[in-house]
Coordinates of C-alpha atoms in Angstrom, one line a residue:
X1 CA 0.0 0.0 0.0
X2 CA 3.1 2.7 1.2
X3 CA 4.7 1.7 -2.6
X4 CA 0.8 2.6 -4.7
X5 CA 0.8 5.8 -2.4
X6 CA 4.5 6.6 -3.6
X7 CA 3.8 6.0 -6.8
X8 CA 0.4 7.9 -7.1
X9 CA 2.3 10.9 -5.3
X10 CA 5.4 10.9 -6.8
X11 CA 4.5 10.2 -10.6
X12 CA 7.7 12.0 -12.1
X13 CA 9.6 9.6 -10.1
X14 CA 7.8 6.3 -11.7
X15 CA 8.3 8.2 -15.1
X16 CA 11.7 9.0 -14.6
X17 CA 12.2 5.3 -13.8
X18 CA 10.4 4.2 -16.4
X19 CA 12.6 5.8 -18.5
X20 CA 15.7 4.5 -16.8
X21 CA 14.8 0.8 -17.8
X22 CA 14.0 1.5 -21.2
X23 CA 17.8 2.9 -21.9
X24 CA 19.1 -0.3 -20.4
X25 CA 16.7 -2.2 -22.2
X26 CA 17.6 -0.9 -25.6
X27 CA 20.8 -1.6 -26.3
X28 CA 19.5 -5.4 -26.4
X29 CA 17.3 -5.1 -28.9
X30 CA 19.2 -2.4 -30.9
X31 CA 19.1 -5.2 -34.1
X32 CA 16.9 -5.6 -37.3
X33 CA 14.9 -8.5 -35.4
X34 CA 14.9 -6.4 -32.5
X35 CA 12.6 -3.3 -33.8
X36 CA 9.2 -4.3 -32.5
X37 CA 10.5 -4.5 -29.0
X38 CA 12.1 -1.3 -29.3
X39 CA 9.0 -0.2 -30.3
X40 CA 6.6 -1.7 -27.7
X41 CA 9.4 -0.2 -25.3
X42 CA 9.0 3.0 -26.6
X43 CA 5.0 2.9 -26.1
X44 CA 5.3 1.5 -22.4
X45 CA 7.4 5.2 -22.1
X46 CA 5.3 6.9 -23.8
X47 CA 2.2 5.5 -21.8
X48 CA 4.0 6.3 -18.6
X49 CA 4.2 10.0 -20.4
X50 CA 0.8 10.2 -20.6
X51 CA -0.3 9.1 -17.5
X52 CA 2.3 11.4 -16.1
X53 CA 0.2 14.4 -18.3
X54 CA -3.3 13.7 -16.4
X55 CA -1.2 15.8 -13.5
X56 CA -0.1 18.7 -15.3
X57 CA -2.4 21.5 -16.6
X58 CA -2.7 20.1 -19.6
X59 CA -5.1 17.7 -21.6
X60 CA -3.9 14.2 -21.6
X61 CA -6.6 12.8 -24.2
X62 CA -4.1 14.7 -26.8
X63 CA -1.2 13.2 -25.8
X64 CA -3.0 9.7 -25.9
X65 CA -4.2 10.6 -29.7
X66 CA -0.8 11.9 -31.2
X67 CA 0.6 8.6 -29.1
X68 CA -1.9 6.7 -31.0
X69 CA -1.1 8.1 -34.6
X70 CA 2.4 7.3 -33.7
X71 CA 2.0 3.5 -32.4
X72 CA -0.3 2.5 -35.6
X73 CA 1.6 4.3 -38.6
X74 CA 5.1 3.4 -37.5
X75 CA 3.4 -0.6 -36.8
X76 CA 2.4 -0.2 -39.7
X77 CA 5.5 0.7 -41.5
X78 CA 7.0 -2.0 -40.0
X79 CA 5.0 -4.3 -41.6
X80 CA 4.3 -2.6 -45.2
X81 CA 7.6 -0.6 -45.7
X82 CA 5.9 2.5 -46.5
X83 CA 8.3 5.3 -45.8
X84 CA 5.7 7.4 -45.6
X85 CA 4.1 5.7 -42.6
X86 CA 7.5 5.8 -41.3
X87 CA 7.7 9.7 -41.4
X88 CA 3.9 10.0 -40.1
X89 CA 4.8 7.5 -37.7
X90 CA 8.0 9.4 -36.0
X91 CA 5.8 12.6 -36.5
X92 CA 3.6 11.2 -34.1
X93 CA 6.0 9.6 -31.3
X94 CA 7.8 13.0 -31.8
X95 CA 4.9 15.3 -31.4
X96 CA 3.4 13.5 -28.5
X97 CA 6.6 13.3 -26.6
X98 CA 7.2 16.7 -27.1
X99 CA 3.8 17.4 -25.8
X100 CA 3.9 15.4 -22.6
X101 CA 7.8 17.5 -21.9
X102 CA 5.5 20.7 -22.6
X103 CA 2.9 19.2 -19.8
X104 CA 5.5 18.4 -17.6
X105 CA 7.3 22.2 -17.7
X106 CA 3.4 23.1 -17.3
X107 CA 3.2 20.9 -14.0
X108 CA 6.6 22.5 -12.9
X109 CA 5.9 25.9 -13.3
X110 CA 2.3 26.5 -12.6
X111 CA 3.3 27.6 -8.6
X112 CA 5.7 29.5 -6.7
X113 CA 7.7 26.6 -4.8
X114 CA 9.4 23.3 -6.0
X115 CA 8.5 19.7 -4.6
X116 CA 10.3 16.7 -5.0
X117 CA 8.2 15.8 -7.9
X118 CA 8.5 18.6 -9.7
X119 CA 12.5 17.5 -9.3
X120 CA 12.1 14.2 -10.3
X121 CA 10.0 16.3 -13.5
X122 CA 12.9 18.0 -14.2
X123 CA 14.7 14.6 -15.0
X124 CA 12.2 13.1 -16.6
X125 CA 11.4 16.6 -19.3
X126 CA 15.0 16.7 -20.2
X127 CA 14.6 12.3 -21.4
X128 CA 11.2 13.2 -23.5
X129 CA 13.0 15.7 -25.4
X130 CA 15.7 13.5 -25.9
X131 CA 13.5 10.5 -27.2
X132 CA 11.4 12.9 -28.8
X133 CA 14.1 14.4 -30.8
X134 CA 15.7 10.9 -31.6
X135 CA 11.9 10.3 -33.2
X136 CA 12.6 13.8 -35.2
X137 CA 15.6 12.1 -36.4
X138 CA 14.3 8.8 -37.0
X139 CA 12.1 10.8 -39.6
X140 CA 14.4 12.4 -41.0
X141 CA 16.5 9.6 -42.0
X142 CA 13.4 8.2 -44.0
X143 CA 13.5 11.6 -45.7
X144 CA 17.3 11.8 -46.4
X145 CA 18.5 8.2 -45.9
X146 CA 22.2 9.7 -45.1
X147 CA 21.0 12.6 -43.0
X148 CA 23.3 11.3 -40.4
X149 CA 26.5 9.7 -41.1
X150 CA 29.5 8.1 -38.8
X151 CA 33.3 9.2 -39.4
X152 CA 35.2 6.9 -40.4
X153 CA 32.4 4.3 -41.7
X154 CA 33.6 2.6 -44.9
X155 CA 29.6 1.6 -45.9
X156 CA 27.1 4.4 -44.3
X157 CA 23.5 3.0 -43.5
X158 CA 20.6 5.0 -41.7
X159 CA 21.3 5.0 -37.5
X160 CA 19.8 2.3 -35.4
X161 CA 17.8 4.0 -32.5
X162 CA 20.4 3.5 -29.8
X163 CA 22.7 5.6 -32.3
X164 CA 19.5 7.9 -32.8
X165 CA 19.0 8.1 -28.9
X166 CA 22.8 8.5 -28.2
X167 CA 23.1 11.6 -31.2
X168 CA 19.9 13.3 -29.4
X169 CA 21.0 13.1 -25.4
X170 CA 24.5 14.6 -26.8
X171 CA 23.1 17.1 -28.5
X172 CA 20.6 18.0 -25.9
X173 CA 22.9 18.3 -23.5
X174 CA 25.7 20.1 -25.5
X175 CA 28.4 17.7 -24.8
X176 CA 29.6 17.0 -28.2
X177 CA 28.3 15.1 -31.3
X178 CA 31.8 12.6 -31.2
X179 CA 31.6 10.6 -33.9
X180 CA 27.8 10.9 -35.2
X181 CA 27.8 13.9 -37.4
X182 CA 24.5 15.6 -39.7
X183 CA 25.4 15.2 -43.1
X184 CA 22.5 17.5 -44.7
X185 CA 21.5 20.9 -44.3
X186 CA 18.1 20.0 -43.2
X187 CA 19.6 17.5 -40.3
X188 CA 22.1 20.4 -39.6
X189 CA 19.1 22.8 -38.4
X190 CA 17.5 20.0 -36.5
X191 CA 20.4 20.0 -34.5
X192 CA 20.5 23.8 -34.1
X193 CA 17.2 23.1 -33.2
X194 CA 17.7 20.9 -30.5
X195 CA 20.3 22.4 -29.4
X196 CA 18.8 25.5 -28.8
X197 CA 15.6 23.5 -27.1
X198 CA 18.5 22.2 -24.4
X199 CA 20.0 25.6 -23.6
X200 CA 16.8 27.2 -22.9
X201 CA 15.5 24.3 -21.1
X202 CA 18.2 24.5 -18.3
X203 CA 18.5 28.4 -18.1
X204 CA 14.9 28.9 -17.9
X205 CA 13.3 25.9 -16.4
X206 CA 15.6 23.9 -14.4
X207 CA 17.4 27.2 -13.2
X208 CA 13.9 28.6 -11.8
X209 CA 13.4 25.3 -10.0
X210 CA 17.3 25.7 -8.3
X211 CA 16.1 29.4 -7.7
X212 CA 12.9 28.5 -5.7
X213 CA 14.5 25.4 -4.0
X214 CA 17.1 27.7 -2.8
X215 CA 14.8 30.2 -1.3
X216 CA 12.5 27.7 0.2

């Protein structure tokens, strides 16, 4: 009973978590046969996203329907090939991850004091941008198959999504692209992009949290 009230209390916590055991799951699947458990993986984090959203101040039916378009376009690019259920499909993992980080920074910054949660939230926003910007990226190699290439490769082929995941969280986090590099203009701004997403994400978000922790 103490572990259900945790968990109903502390939701960024069992997201955060959530998270946590997806990135140590991934690497074993990271293979050609491996794709539809990455996927189901993905959709157990992205329901733990969602359920996370019914606390925020925003609606969580439109994170479960951009989760939805997500889960059946790229299941069914799986199956058919279609690039263009591919693209539709990242679109929609993207955009709904995207939207639960926007319902989280909602949730964080809606009063005038931090809790533990909100803490916990912090952790958890900065992993749905990166997973949501891996998804971006995903797309984007359906687009431009060598948007993305690794130095030194003698045969280039499109990123597997631990390589996706691992571009994204360096990126975010402004620690250096090492040896995953955008090839294209187009993935060249989606970097810029993200890049700029991380930097305003810590000086205006997670600084405000240190700020009212501080005071408190």
């Amino acid at each position: 009973m103490s572990l259900v009230f945790r968990l109903a209390h502390e939701p960024s916590r069992t997201l955060l978590l959530v998270q946590l055991a997806a990135l140590l799951l991934y690497p074993w699947f990271d293979t050609g046969h491996g794709q539809g458990v990455l996927a189901a993986i993905s959709v157990g984090v992205l329901s733990a996203a969602v359920w996370m959203v019914r606390r925020s101040p925003r609606e969580a039916w439109i994170a479960a329907a951009l989760a939805l378009v997500g889960i059946v376009a790229h299941a069914a690019f799986r199956f058919t090939g279609i690039a263009a259920l591919g693209v539709l499909g990242a679109a929609g993992y993207a955009a709904a991850f995207f939207y639960s980080a926007a319902a989280l920074i909602a949730y964080m910054m809606q009063d005038e004091r931090t809790t533990t949660d909100e803490l916990w939230a912090a952790g958890a926003t900065f992993m749905l941008f990166v997973e949501g910007y891996a998804w971006v990226f995903a797309g984007a190699q359906l687009l431009q198959p060598h948007a993305f290439v690794i130095q030194g490769a003698a045969m280039q082929q499109p990123l597997s999504w631990v390589k996706l995941l691992f571009l994204s969280a360096t990126n975010m986090s402004a620690t250096g692209l090492t040896d995953i590099y955008p090839a294209t203009p187009h993935a060249r701004v989606l970097l810029i992009v993200e890049q700029w997403n991380g930097v305003m994400y810590l000086a205006m978000v997670v600084a405000r949290l240190a700020g009212l922790l501080r005071r408190r």
